[in-house]
PDB file of C-alpha atoms in Angstrom:
ATOM      1  CA  MET A   1      -0.003  -0.059   0.046  1.00 54.00           C
ATOM      2  CA  SER A   2       1.032   3.411  -0.761  1.00 61.00           C
ATOM      3  CA  SER A   3       2.678   5.660   1.826  1.00 76.00           C
ATOM      4  CA  GLU A   4       0.914   8.720   0.482  1.00 89.00           C
ATOM      5  CA  PRO A   5      -1.533  10.579   2.647  1.00 96.00           C
ATOM      6  CA  ILE A   6      -5.001   8.786   3.083  1.00 98.00           C
ATOM      7  CA  ARG A   7      -7.475  11.151   1.233  1.00 98.00           C
ATOM      8  CA  ILE A   8     -10.676  11.475   3.334  1.00 99.00           C
ATOM      9  CA  PHE A   9     -13.533  13.579   1.857  1.00 98.00           C
ATOM     10  CA  VAL A  10     -16.371  14.855   4.082  1.00 98.00           C
ATOM     11  CA  GLY A  11     -19.803  15.520   3.129  1.00 95.00           C
ATOM     12  CA  ALA A  12     -20.338  19.007   4.717  1.00 94.00           C
ATOM     13  CA  VAL A  13     -21.445  22.513   4.212  1.00 92.00           C
ATOM     14  CA  HIS A  14     -20.700  25.572   6.174  1.00 91.00           C
ATOM     15  CA  SER A  15     -23.275  24.810   8.839  1.00 92.00           C
ATOM     16  CA  HIS A  16     -21.230  21.734   9.734  1.00 94.00           C
ATOM     17  CA  ARG A  17     -17.960  23.448  10.531  1.00 96.00           C
ATOM     18  CA  LEU A  18     -17.829  22.342  14.226  1.00 97.00           C
ATOM     19  CA  LEU A  19     -18.956  18.861  13.150  1.00 98.00           C
ATOM     20  CA  PHE A  20     -16.192  18.730  10.629  1.00 98.00           C
ATOM     21  CA  GLU A  21     -13.350  20.090  13.017  1.00 99.00           C
ATOM     22  CA  VAL A  22     -14.361  17.277  15.554  1.00 99.00           C
ATOM     23  CA  LEU A  23     -14.513  14.503  13.050  1.00 99.00           C
ATOM     24  CA  ARG A  24     -11.264  15.678  11.638  1.00 99.00           C
ATOM     25  CA  TRP A  25      -9.577  15.548  15.117  1.00 99.00           C
ATOM     26  CA  SER A  26     -11.064  12.133  15.766  1.00 99.00           C
ATOM     27  CA  ILE A  27      -9.410  10.888  12.667  1.00 99.00           C
ATOM     28  CA  ARG A  28      -5.936  12.517  13.188  1.00 98.00           C
ATOM     29  CA  ARG A  29      -5.519  11.382  16.683  1.00 98.00           C
ATOM     30  CA  SER A  30      -6.473   7.795  15.986  1.00 97.00           C
ATOM     31  CA  THR A  31      -4.217   6.903  12.979  1.00 97.00           C
ATOM     32  CA  ARG A  32      -0.578   6.240  12.480  1.00 94.00           C
ATOM     33  CA  ARG A  33      -0.720   7.470   8.914  1.00 96.00           C
ATOM     34  CA  ALA A  34      -0.576  10.855   7.199  1.00 98.00           C
ATOM     35  CA  VAL A  35      -4.088  12.015   6.357  1.00 98.00           C
ATOM     36  CA  GLU A  36      -5.786  14.918   4.201  1.00 98.00           C
ATOM     37  CA  VAL A  37      -9.182  15.558   5.764  1.00 99.00           C
ATOM     38  CA  LEU A  38     -11.085  17.681   3.285  1.00 98.00           C
ATOM     39  CA  SER A  39     -14.421  19.473   3.260  1.00 98.00           C
ATOM     40  CA  LEU A  40     -16.435  18.657   0.210  1.00 96.00           C
ATOM     41  CA  GLY A  41     -18.252  21.802   0.720  1.00 94.00           C
ATOM     42  CA  GLU A  42     -15.257  23.990   0.763  1.00 95.00           C
ATOM     43  CA  LEU A  43     -13.793  22.213  -2.332  1.00 96.00           C
ATOM     44  CA  LEU A  44     -16.849  22.377  -4.408  1.00 93.00           C
ATOM     45  CA  GLY A  45     -18.663  25.581  -3.345  1.00 88.00           C
ATOM     46  CA  ASP A  46     -21.619  26.311  -5.240  1.00 82.00           C
ATOM     47  CA  THR A  47     -20.325  24.559  -8.310  1.00 84.00           C
ATOM     48  CA  LEU A  48     -22.063  21.144  -7.772  1.00 84.00           C
ATOM     49  CA  VAL A  49     -24.365  19.892 -10.483  1.00 86.00           C
ATOM     50  CA  LEU A  50     -28.001  19.092  -9.466  1.00 86.00           C
ATOM     51  CA  PRO A  51     -30.777  17.321 -11.307  1.00 90.00           C
ATOM     52  CA  LYS A  52     -33.311  19.590 -12.737  1.00 90.00           C
ATOM     53  CA  ARG A  53     -36.464  17.703 -11.786  1.00 89.00           C
ATOM     54  CA  PRO A  54     -37.617  18.592  -8.151  1.00 85.00           C
ATOM     55  CA  GLU A  55     -38.334  14.882  -7.265  1.00 85.00           C
ATOM     56  CA  ASN A  56     -34.702  14.029  -8.019  1.00 86.00           C
ATOM     57  CA  ARG A  57     -33.208  16.665  -5.670  1.00 83.00           C
ATOM     58  CA  PRO A  58     -31.082  15.411  -2.937  1.00 83.00           C
ATOM     59  CA  GLY A  59     -32.499  15.059   0.689  1.00 79.00           C
ATOM     60  CA  THR A  60     -29.524  17.011   2.262  1.00 80.00           C
ATOM     61  CA  PRO A  61     -27.350  19.809   0.988  1.00 81.00           C
ATOM     62  CA  PHE A  62     -24.426  17.525   1.010  1.00 86.00           C
ATOM     63  CA  SER A  63     -26.005  14.208  -0.650  1.00 86.00           C
ATOM     64  CA  PHE A  64     -24.421  14.757  -4.204  1.00 88.00           C
ATOM     65  CA  GLN A  65     -21.016  16.033  -2.971  1.00 92.00           C
ATOM     66  CA  ARG A  66     -19.886  12.222  -2.596  1.00 92.00           C
ATOM     67  CA  PHE A  67     -20.216  11.728  -6.311  1.00 92.00           C
ATOM     68  CA  ALA A  68     -17.578  14.228  -7.288  1.00 94.00           C
ATOM     69  CA  ILE A  69     -14.666  12.644  -5.282  1.00 96.00           C
ATOM     70  CA  PRO A  70     -13.206  10.638  -8.130  1.00 95.00           C
ATOM     71  CA  MET A  71     -13.065  13.808 -10.081  1.00 94.00           C
ATOM     72  CA  LEU A  72     -11.518  15.717  -7.247  1.00 96.00           C
ATOM     73  CA  ALA A  73      -9.144  12.960  -6.767  1.00 96.00           C
ATOM     74  CA  GLY A  74      -8.073  13.013 -10.315  1.00 95.00           C
ATOM     75  CA  GLY A  75      -9.263   9.495 -11.047  1.00 95.00           C
ATOM     76  CA  ARG A  76      -6.483   7.824  -9.159  1.00 95.00           C
ATOM     77  CA  GLY A  77      -5.749   5.873  -6.117  1.00 96.00           C
ATOM     78  CA  ARG A  78      -8.084   5.405  -3.260  1.00 98.00           C
ATOM     79  CA  ALA A  79     -10.214   7.834  -1.172  1.00 98.00           C
ATOM     80  CA  ILE A  80     -12.557   7.626   1.667  1.00 98.00           C
ATOM     81  CA  TYR A  81     -15.941   9.185   2.028  1.00 98.00           C
ATOM     82  CA  VAL A  82     -17.385   9.899   5.316  1.00 98.00           C
ATOM     83  CA  ASP A  83     -20.449  12.267   6.372  1.00 95.00           C
ATOM     84  CA  SER A  84     -19.831  15.021   9.142  1.00 96.00           C
ATOM     85  CA  ASP A  85     -21.952  13.524  11.770  1.00 96.00           C
ATOM     86  CA  GLN A  86     -19.498  10.739  12.722  1.00 98.00           C
ATOM     87  CA  ILE A  87     -16.324  10.252  14.803  1.00 99.00           C
ATOM     88  CA  LEU A  88     -13.634   7.854  14.496  1.00 99.00           C
ATOM     89  CA  LEU A  89     -12.764   5.509  17.299  1.00 98.00           C
ATOM     90  CA  ARG A  90     -10.057   3.290  15.504  1.00 98.00           C
ATOM     91  CA  ASP A  91      -7.223   3.955  12.868  1.00 98.00           C
ATOM     92  CA  ILE A  92      -8.809   4.871   9.569  1.00 98.00           C
ATOM     93  CA  ALA A  93      -5.755   3.199   7.952  1.00 98.00           C
ATOM     94  CA  GLU A  94      -7.184  -0.358   8.925  1.00 98.00           C
ATOM     95  CA  MET A  95     -10.344   0.450   6.636  1.00 97.00           C
ATOM     96  CA  TYR A  96      -8.238   2.196   3.963  1.00 98.00           C
ATOM     97  CA  GLU A  97      -6.016  -0.857   3.561  1.00 97.00           C
ATOM     98  CA  LEU A  98      -8.939  -3.236   3.073  1.00 96.00           C
ATOM     99  CA  PRO A  99      -8.621  -5.472   0.119  1.00 96.00           C
ATOM    100  CA  MET A 100     -10.813  -4.418  -2.800  1.00 95.00           C
ATOM    101  CA  ARG A 101     -11.211  -7.733  -4.733  1.00 90.00           C
ATOM    102  CA  PHE A 102     -12.737  -8.705  -7.888  1.00 86.00           C
ATOM    103  CA  GLY A 103     -12.443  -5.091  -9.398  1.00 88.00           C
ATOM    104  CA  ALA A 104     -14.743  -3.784  -6.602  1.00 91.00           C
ATOM    105  CA  LYS A 105     -15.195  -0.005  -7.325  1.00 93.00           C
ATOM    106  CA  VAL A 106     -16.731   0.739  -3.633  1.00 93.00           C
ATOM    107  CA  LEU A 107     -16.742  -0.818  -0.315  1.00 94.00           C
ATOM    108  CA  ARG A 108     -19.657   0.200   1.745  1.00 91.00           C
ATOM    109  CA  ARG A 109     -21.906  -1.364   4.709  1.00 89.00           C
ATOM    110  CA  THR A 110     -24.360  -3.601   3.387  1.00 84.00           C
ATOM    111  CA  ALA A 111     -25.277  -5.812   6.599  1.00 76.00           C
ATOM    112  CA  ASN A 112     -28.030  -4.938   8.973  1.00 77.00           C
ATOM    113  CA  GLY A 113     -27.212  -5.267  12.762  1.00 73.00           C
ATOM    114  CA  PRO A 114     -28.395  -4.598  16.236  1.00 76.00           C
ATOM    115  CA  ASP A 115     -28.115  -0.863  15.229  1.00 71.00           C
ATOM    116  CA  GLY A 116     -31.148  -0.961  13.028  1.00 66.00           C
ATOM    117  CA  LYS A 117     -31.986  -1.057   9.219  1.00 65.00           C
ATOM    118  CA  LEU A 118     -29.624   0.243   6.631  1.00 62.00           C
ATOM    119  CA  GLY A 119     -32.031   2.123   4.792  1.00 61.00           C
ATOM    120  CA  LEU A 120     -30.176   5.057   2.603  1.00 54.00           C
ATOM    121  CA  ARG A 121     -27.066   5.362   4.856  1.00 65.00           C
ATOM    122  CA  GLY A 122     -25.042   2.595   2.977  1.00 77.00           C
ATOM    123  CA  SER A 123     -23.293   5.341   1.109  1.00 88.00           C
ATOM    124  CA  SER A 124     -22.511   7.582   4.077  1.00 92.00           C
ATOM    125  CA  VAL A 125     -19.037   5.709   4.634  1.00 96.00           C
ATOM    126  CA  MET A 126     -17.260   4.595   1.597  1.00 96.00           C
ATOM    127  CA  LEU A 127     -13.880   3.260   0.513  1.00 97.00           C
ATOM    128  CA  MET A 128     -13.671   4.210  -3.186  1.00 96.00           C
ATOM    129  CA  HIS A 129     -11.208   2.954  -5.834  1.00 97.00           C
ATOM    130  CA  CYS A 130     -11.138   6.398  -8.055  1.00 96.00           C
ATOM    131  CA  GLU A 131      -9.479   4.816 -11.006  1.00 95.00           C
ATOM    132  CA  ARG A 132     -12.342   2.554 -11.360  1.00 95.00           C
ATOM    133  CA  LEU A 133     -14.917   5.201 -10.788  1.00 93.00           C
ATOM    134  CA  ARG A 134     -13.629   7.770 -13.468  1.00 90.00           C
ATOM    135  CA  ASP A 135     -17.081   7.691 -15.124  1.00 85.00           C
ATOM    136  CA  TRP A 136     -18.864   8.652 -11.671  1.00 86.00           C
ATOM    137  CA  SER A 137     -19.253  12.374 -12.109  1.00 85.00           C
ATOM    138  CA  PRO A 138     -22.170  14.770 -10.727  1.00 86.00           C
ATOM    139  CA  GLN A 139     -23.246  15.903 -14.316  1.00 89.00           C
ATOM    140  CA  ARG A 140     -23.662  12.406 -15.378  1.00 90.00           C
ATOM    141  CA  ILE A 141     -25.518  11.233 -12.399  1.00 89.00           C
ATOM    142  CA  ALA A 142     -27.840  14.257 -12.506  1.00 91.00           C
ATOM    143  CA  ASP A 143     -28.567  13.592 -16.165  1.00 93.00           C
ATOM    144  CA  ASP A 144     -29.232   9.781 -15.396  1.00 92.00           C
ATOM    145  CA  LEU A 145     -31.755  10.805 -12.650  1.00 92.00           C
ATOM    146  CA  ASP A 146     -33.652  13.461 -15.099  1.00 94.00           C
ATOM    147  CA  ALA A 147     -33.748  10.606 -17.772  1.00 94.00           C
ATOM    148  CA  GLY A 148     -35.426   8.366 -15.399  1.00 93.00           C
ATOM    149  CA  ARG A 149     -32.748   5.600 -15.629  1.00 92.00           C
ATOM    150  CA  TYR A 150     -32.983   5.295 -11.797  1.00 89.00           C
ATOM    151  CA  ARG A 151     -34.329   7.129  -8.733  1.00 89.00           C
ATOM    152  CA  TYR A 152     -32.612   9.172  -5.954  1.00 87.00           C
ATOM    153  CA  VAL A 153     -33.442   6.260  -3.290  1.00 85.00           C
ATOM    154  CA  ASP A 154     -31.635   3.895  -5.538  1.00 86.00           C
ATOM    155  CA  LEU A 155     -28.812   6.119  -6.169  1.00 88.00           C
ATOM    156  CA  MET A 156     -28.180   6.815  -2.478  1.00 85.00           C
ATOM    157  CA  LYS A 157     -28.336   2.824  -1.941  1.00 83.00           C
ATOM    158  CA  LEU A 158     -25.651   2.684  -4.865  1.00 86.00           C
ATOM    159  CA  ARG A 159     -27.963   0.173  -6.795  1.00 84.00           C
ATOM    160  CA  PRO A 160     -26.878   1.805 -10.311  1.00 79.00           C
ATOM    161  CA  LEU A 161     -23.186   0.896  -9.548  1.00 79.00           C
ATOM    162  CA  TRP A 162     -21.905  -2.287 -10.399  1.00 75.00           C
ATOM    163  CA  LEU A 163     -18.928  -4.043  -8.699  1.00 82.00           C
ATOM    164  CA  LYS A 164     -19.576  -3.309  -5.132  1.00 87.00           C
ATOM    165  CA  GLY A 165     -17.817  -4.857  -1.904  1.00 90.00           C
ATOM    166  CA  SER A 166     -18.982  -4.886   1.652  1.00 90.00           C
ATOM    167  CA  LEU A 167     -17.422  -3.069   4.577  1.00 92.00           C
ATOM    168  CA  PRO A 168     -17.626  -4.388   8.194  1.00 92.00           C
ATOM    169  CA  ARG A 169     -20.681  -2.950   9.993  1.00 92.00           C
ATOM    170  CA  GLU A 170     -18.337  -1.648  12.635  1.00 94.00           C
ATOM    171  CA  TRP A 171     -17.035   0.952  10.086  1.00 96.00           C
ATOM    172  CA  ASN A 172     -20.358   2.626   9.905  1.00 95.00           C
ATOM    173  CA  ALA A 173     -22.293   2.009  13.342  1.00 94.00           C
ATOM    174  CA  PHE A 174     -25.521   3.697  13.499  1.00 93.00           C
ATOM    175  CA  ASP A 175     -26.140   5.201  16.728  1.00 94.00           C
ATOM    176  CA  LEU A 176     -24.481   2.319  18.619  1.00 93.00           C
ATOM    177  CA  HIS A 177     -21.219   1.863  20.435  1.00 96.00           C
ATOM    178  CA  GLU A 178     -19.828  -1.659  21.234  1.00 94.00           C
ATOM    179  CA  PRO A 179     -16.820  -1.490  23.084  1.00 96.00           C
ATOM    180  CA  GLY A 180     -13.788  -3.000  21.516  1.00 95.00           C
ATOM    181  CA  ARG A 181     -15.748  -3.412  18.024  1.00 95.00           C
ATOM    182  CA  THR A 182     -16.997  -0.151  16.975  1.00 96.00           C
ATOM    183  CA  CYS A 183     -14.634   1.632  14.700  1.00 98.00           C
ATOM    184  CA  LEU A 184     -16.705   4.657  13.467  1.00 98.00           C
ATOM    185  CA  LEU A 185     -19.762   5.772  15.128  1.00 97.00           C
ATOM    186  CA  HIS A 186     -22.433   7.686  13.083  1.00 96.00           C
ATOM    187  CA  TYR A 187     -24.990   9.691  14.717  1.00 96.00           C
ATOM    188  CA  THR A 188     -27.820   9.160  12.412  1.00 92.00           C
ATOM    189  CA  SER A 189     -31.005   9.916  14.721  1.00 90.00           C
ATOM    190  CA  LYS A 190     -31.584  13.689  13.891  1.00 88.00           C
ATOM    191  CA  GLU A 191     -33.805  13.928  17.054  1.00 91.00           C
ATOM    192  CA  GLN A 192     -30.933  12.834  19.117  1.00 94.00           C
ATOM    193  CA  GLN A 193     -27.722  14.185  17.588  1.00 96.00           C
ATOM    194  CA  PRO A 194     -25.692  15.551  20.573  1.00 98.00           C
ATOM    195  CA  TRP A 195     -25.227  19.098  19.108  1.00 98.00           C
ATOM    196  CA  LEU A 196     -28.811  19.362  18.165  1.00 96.00           C
ATOM    197  CA  SER A 197     -30.473  17.617  21.180  1.00 97.00           C
ATOM    198  CA  ARG A 198     -30.022  16.291  24.420  1.00 97.00           C
ATOM    199  CA  GLY A 199     -29.828  12.767  25.498  1.00 96.00           C
ATOM    200  CA  HIS A 200     -27.976  10.530  23.009  1.00 97.00           C
ATOM    201  CA  PRO A 201     -26.862   7.395  24.675  1.00 97.00           C
ATOM    202  CA  PHE A 202     -23.538   7.773  23.322  1.00 98.00           C
ATOM    203  CA  GLU A 203     -23.126  11.462  23.373  1.00 98.00           C
ATOM    204  CA  ALA A 204     -20.250  11.516  25.729  1.00 99.00           C
ATOM    205  CA  LEU A 205     -17.805   9.849  22.986  1.00 99.00           C
ATOM    206  CA  TRP A 206     -18.732  12.919  20.687  1.00 99.00           C
ATOM    207  CA  PHE A 207     -18.106  15.498  23.559  1.00 99.00           C
ATOM    208  CA  GLU A 208     -14.848  13.870  24.774  1.00 99.00           C
ATOM    209  CA  ALA A 209     -13.567  14.310  21.235  1.00 99.00           C
ATOM    210  CA  LEU A 210     -14.807  17.772  21.096  1.00 99.00           C
ATOM    211  CA  TYR A 211     -13.114  18.686  24.437  1.00 99.00           C
ATOM    212  CA  SER A 212      -9.935  17.155  23.621  1.00 99.00           C
ATOM    213  CA  GLY A 213      -9.623  18.788  20.307  1.00 99.00           C
ATOM    214  CA  LEU A 214     -10.326  22.032  21.923  1.00 99.00           C
ATOM    215  CA  ASP A 215      -7.627  21.398  24.534  1.00 98.00           C
ATOM    216  CA  ALA A 216      -5.302  20.454  21.690  1.00 98.00           C
ATOM    217  CA  GLY A 217      -5.977  23.219  19.448  1.00 98.00           C
ATOM    218  CA  SER A 218      -7.301  21.213  16.673  1.00 98.00           C
ATOM    219  CA  VAL A 219     -11.033  22.039  17.206  1.00 99.00           C
ATOM    220  CA  SER A 220     -11.311  25.891  17.317  1.00 99.00           C
ATOM    221  CA  GLN A 221     -13.009  27.950  19.665  1.00 98.00           C
ATOM    222  CA  ASP A 222     -14.089  30.178  16.510  1.00 98.00           C
ATOM    223  CA  ALA A 223     -15.870  27.098  15.256  1.00 98.00           C
ATOM    224  CA  VAL A 224     -17.863  26.928  18.520  1.00 98.00           C
ATOM    225  CA  ASP A 225     -18.664  30.586  18.527  1.00 98.00           C
ATOM    226  CA  PHE A 226     -19.801  30.570  14.995  1.00 97.00           C
ATOM    227  CA  SER A 227     -22.036  27.613  15.410  1.00 96.00           C
ATOM    228  CA  LEU A 228     -23.879  29.197  18.421  1.00 96.00           C
ATOM    229  CA  ALA A 229     -24.053  32.605  16.812  1.00 95.00           C
ATOM    230  CA  GLN A 230     -25.812  31.239  13.703  1.00 92.00           C
ATOM    231  CA  GLY A 231     -27.908  28.805  15.529  1.00 93.00           C
ATOM    232  CA  TYR A 232     -26.429  25.761  14.078  1.00 94.00           C
ATOM    233  CA  VAL A 233     -26.372  23.893  17.339  1.00 96.00           C
ATOM    234  CA  ARG A 234     -28.670  23.788  20.376  1.00 97.00           C
ATOM    235  CA  PRO A 235     -28.400  26.773  22.494  1.00 98.00           C
ATOM    236  CA  SER A 236     -27.368  24.809  25.720  1.00 98.00           C
ATOM    237  CA  LEU A 237     -24.159  23.675  24.063  1.00 98.00           C
ATOM    238  CA  ALA A 238     -22.722  26.876  25.297  1.00 98.00           C
ATOM    239  CA  TRP A 239     -23.136  25.836  28.879  1.00 99.00           C
ATOM    240  CA  GLN A 240     -22.145  22.223  28.281  1.00 99.00           C
ATOM    241  CA  ILE A 241     -18.760  23.169  26.843  1.00 98.00           C
ATOM    242  CA  THR A 242     -18.135  25.876  29.312  1.00 98.00           C
ATOM    243  CA  HIS A 243     -18.509  23.274  32.206  1.00 98.00           C
ATOM    244  CA  ARG A 244     -16.954  20.343  30.121  1.00 98.00           C
ATOM    245  CA  ALA A 245     -19.902  18.111  30.732  1.00 99.00           C
ATOM    246  CA  LEU A 246     -19.944  14.711  28.947  1.00 99.00           C
ATOM    247  CA  ASP A 247     -23.598  14.018  30.084  1.00 98.00           C
ATOM    248  CA  SER A 248     -26.313  16.404  28.839  1.00 98.00           C
ATOM    249  CA  ARG A 249     -28.375  15.539  31.654  1.00 97.00           C
ATOM    250  CA  LEU A 250     -26.668  18.006  33.733  1.00 98.00           C
ATOM    251  CA  VAL A 251     -27.709  20.956  31.535  1.00 98.00           C
ATOM    252  CA  PRO A 252     -29.744  23.238  33.841  1.00 98.00           C
ATOM    253  CA  SER A 253     -33.619  23.000  33.351  1.00 98.00           C
ATOM    254  CA  SER A 254     -33.698  26.837  32.787  1.00 99.00           C
ATOM    255  CA  LEU A 255     -32.181  26.108  29.486  1.00 98.00           C
ATOM    256  CA  HIS A 256     -34.596  23.237  28.347  1.00 98.00           C
ATOM    257  CA  ALA A 257     -37.033  25.671  26.862  1.00 98.00           C
ATOM    258  CA  ALA A 258     -34.649  27.155  24.304  1.00 98.00           C
ATOM    259  CA  ASP A 259     -33.382  23.773  23.487  1.00 98.00           C
ATOM    260  CA  ASP A 260     -36.961  22.627  22.720  1.00 97.00           C
ATOM    261  CA  ALA A 261     -37.920  25.591  20.682  1.00 96.00           C
ATOM    262  CA  PHE A 262     -34.565  25.082  18.546  1.00 95.00           C
ATOM    263  CA  LEU A 263     -35.230  21.334  17.994  1.00 94.00           C
ATOM    264  CA  ASP A 264     -38.952  22.262  16.848  1.00 93.00           C
ATOM    265  CA  HIS A 265     -37.627  24.468  14.490  1.00 90.00           C
ATOM    266  CA  CYS A 266     -35.366  21.684  13.142  1.00 90.00           C
ATOM    267  CA  ARG A 267     -38.184  19.614  12.757  1.00 89.00           C
ATOM    268  CA  GLN A 268     -40.369  21.956  10.968  1.00 86.00           C
ATOM    269  CA  HIS A 269     -37.788  22.047   8.033  1.00 80.00           C
ATOM    270  CA  ASN A 270     -36.883  18.448   8.168  1.00 78.00           C
ATOM    271  CA  PHE A 271     -33.573  19.493   9.725  1.00 78.00           C
ATOM    272  CA  ASN A 272     -32.301  21.033   6.522  1.00 65.00           C
ATOM    273  CA  ASN A 273     -32.973  24.537   7.851  1.00 45.00           C
ATOM    274  CA  LEU A 274     -29.363  24.328   9.279  1.00 47.00           C
ATOM    275  CA  ASP A 275     -28.337  25.322   5.711  1.00 51.00           C
ATOM    276  CA  GLY A 276     -31.384  27.367   4.861  1.00 43.00           C
ATOM    277  CA  ASP A 277     -32.997  24.339   2.947  1.00 42.00           C
ATOM    278  CA  TYR A 278     -32.049  25.097  -0.494  1.00 37.00           C
ATOM    279  CA  ARG A 279     -35.239  23.371  -1.687  1.00 38.00           C
ATOM    280  CA  LEU A 280     -37.370  26.085  -0.037  1.00 40.00           C
ATOM    281  CA  LYS A 281     -35.194  29.089  -1.537  1.00 35.00           C
TER     282      LYS A 281
END
C-alpha cells in the first residue's frame, strides 16, 4: 500500500463547521498514517451540478457531494468518503487498507445489525477506488436521474453501480457503540444528535472528542462561537462546553425551553434549515 496520505473527503456544508473539525480531530488522533481530511463543501462551493427535476433533488445539501470525489481525486488511487456527523474510534488506515477484490469500485456497509436498518445510509461511509470510478461524475448522475434511468433512493443505496464490496458494519455503526468493536460511530438520529438535542446514549464519545480537540487546538473556539451565533447547534451547548460536561442531563432545566424551541424549528424544516434548506429558496 502506498505511503501517500490517506485522502478523506467529508460531506459537509458551512453549517457543519464544528462537526467537521471534531470529526477531523477524531481521525487524526487515531491514525498512524498521514491523512488529508477535506471538506467537500469547501472544495466544491456552489459548483455542484444538481438534477433539474424537483423529485430528483437530494435529501440534504451535501448528499450529491460524494459523487464528485473521483473527479477531485484526479481519478487515481483510493479515497474515503464520510459524513460529518461521525467520529472515528479506530485507526482509519485499517479501513483504507482493506482489500478491494474482484474489481470492486466501492466498499460500503451492507449488513444490518443491532443498530437497526440500513436504509439510505449505506453510502455514508465508502472506501472508493477512484481509478475504477472515473465515469462517476455529478453531471452524469444528474442527467441519469432526470432521464429516469434510476431513482434518488436507488442512487443513495448505490444500486446503479456495479462491482461493489462490503465494509464490516463496525466501520459505520448507526447510533450504537459496542466497546472493542465499533470503529466509526455515526450519529444518524436527527432527534438525538448531540449538537442538536440532549440525551443521545453515546453522546459522551462525541463530547470527549470535542473537548480534547479544543484542548489540543485542533478544534477551534471560533468554530464553536460561529455555530452558536448562527444557530447551527442547540443553545445549551454553550453551557455544556463551558462546564466540560459529557452528560447533557447536567444541563440546567432553565435552558431546556430554548433547546426545545430550537429542536422544534429543526423539525419543521426536516432538519435542513441548518443550511437554509435550498429546496425552499
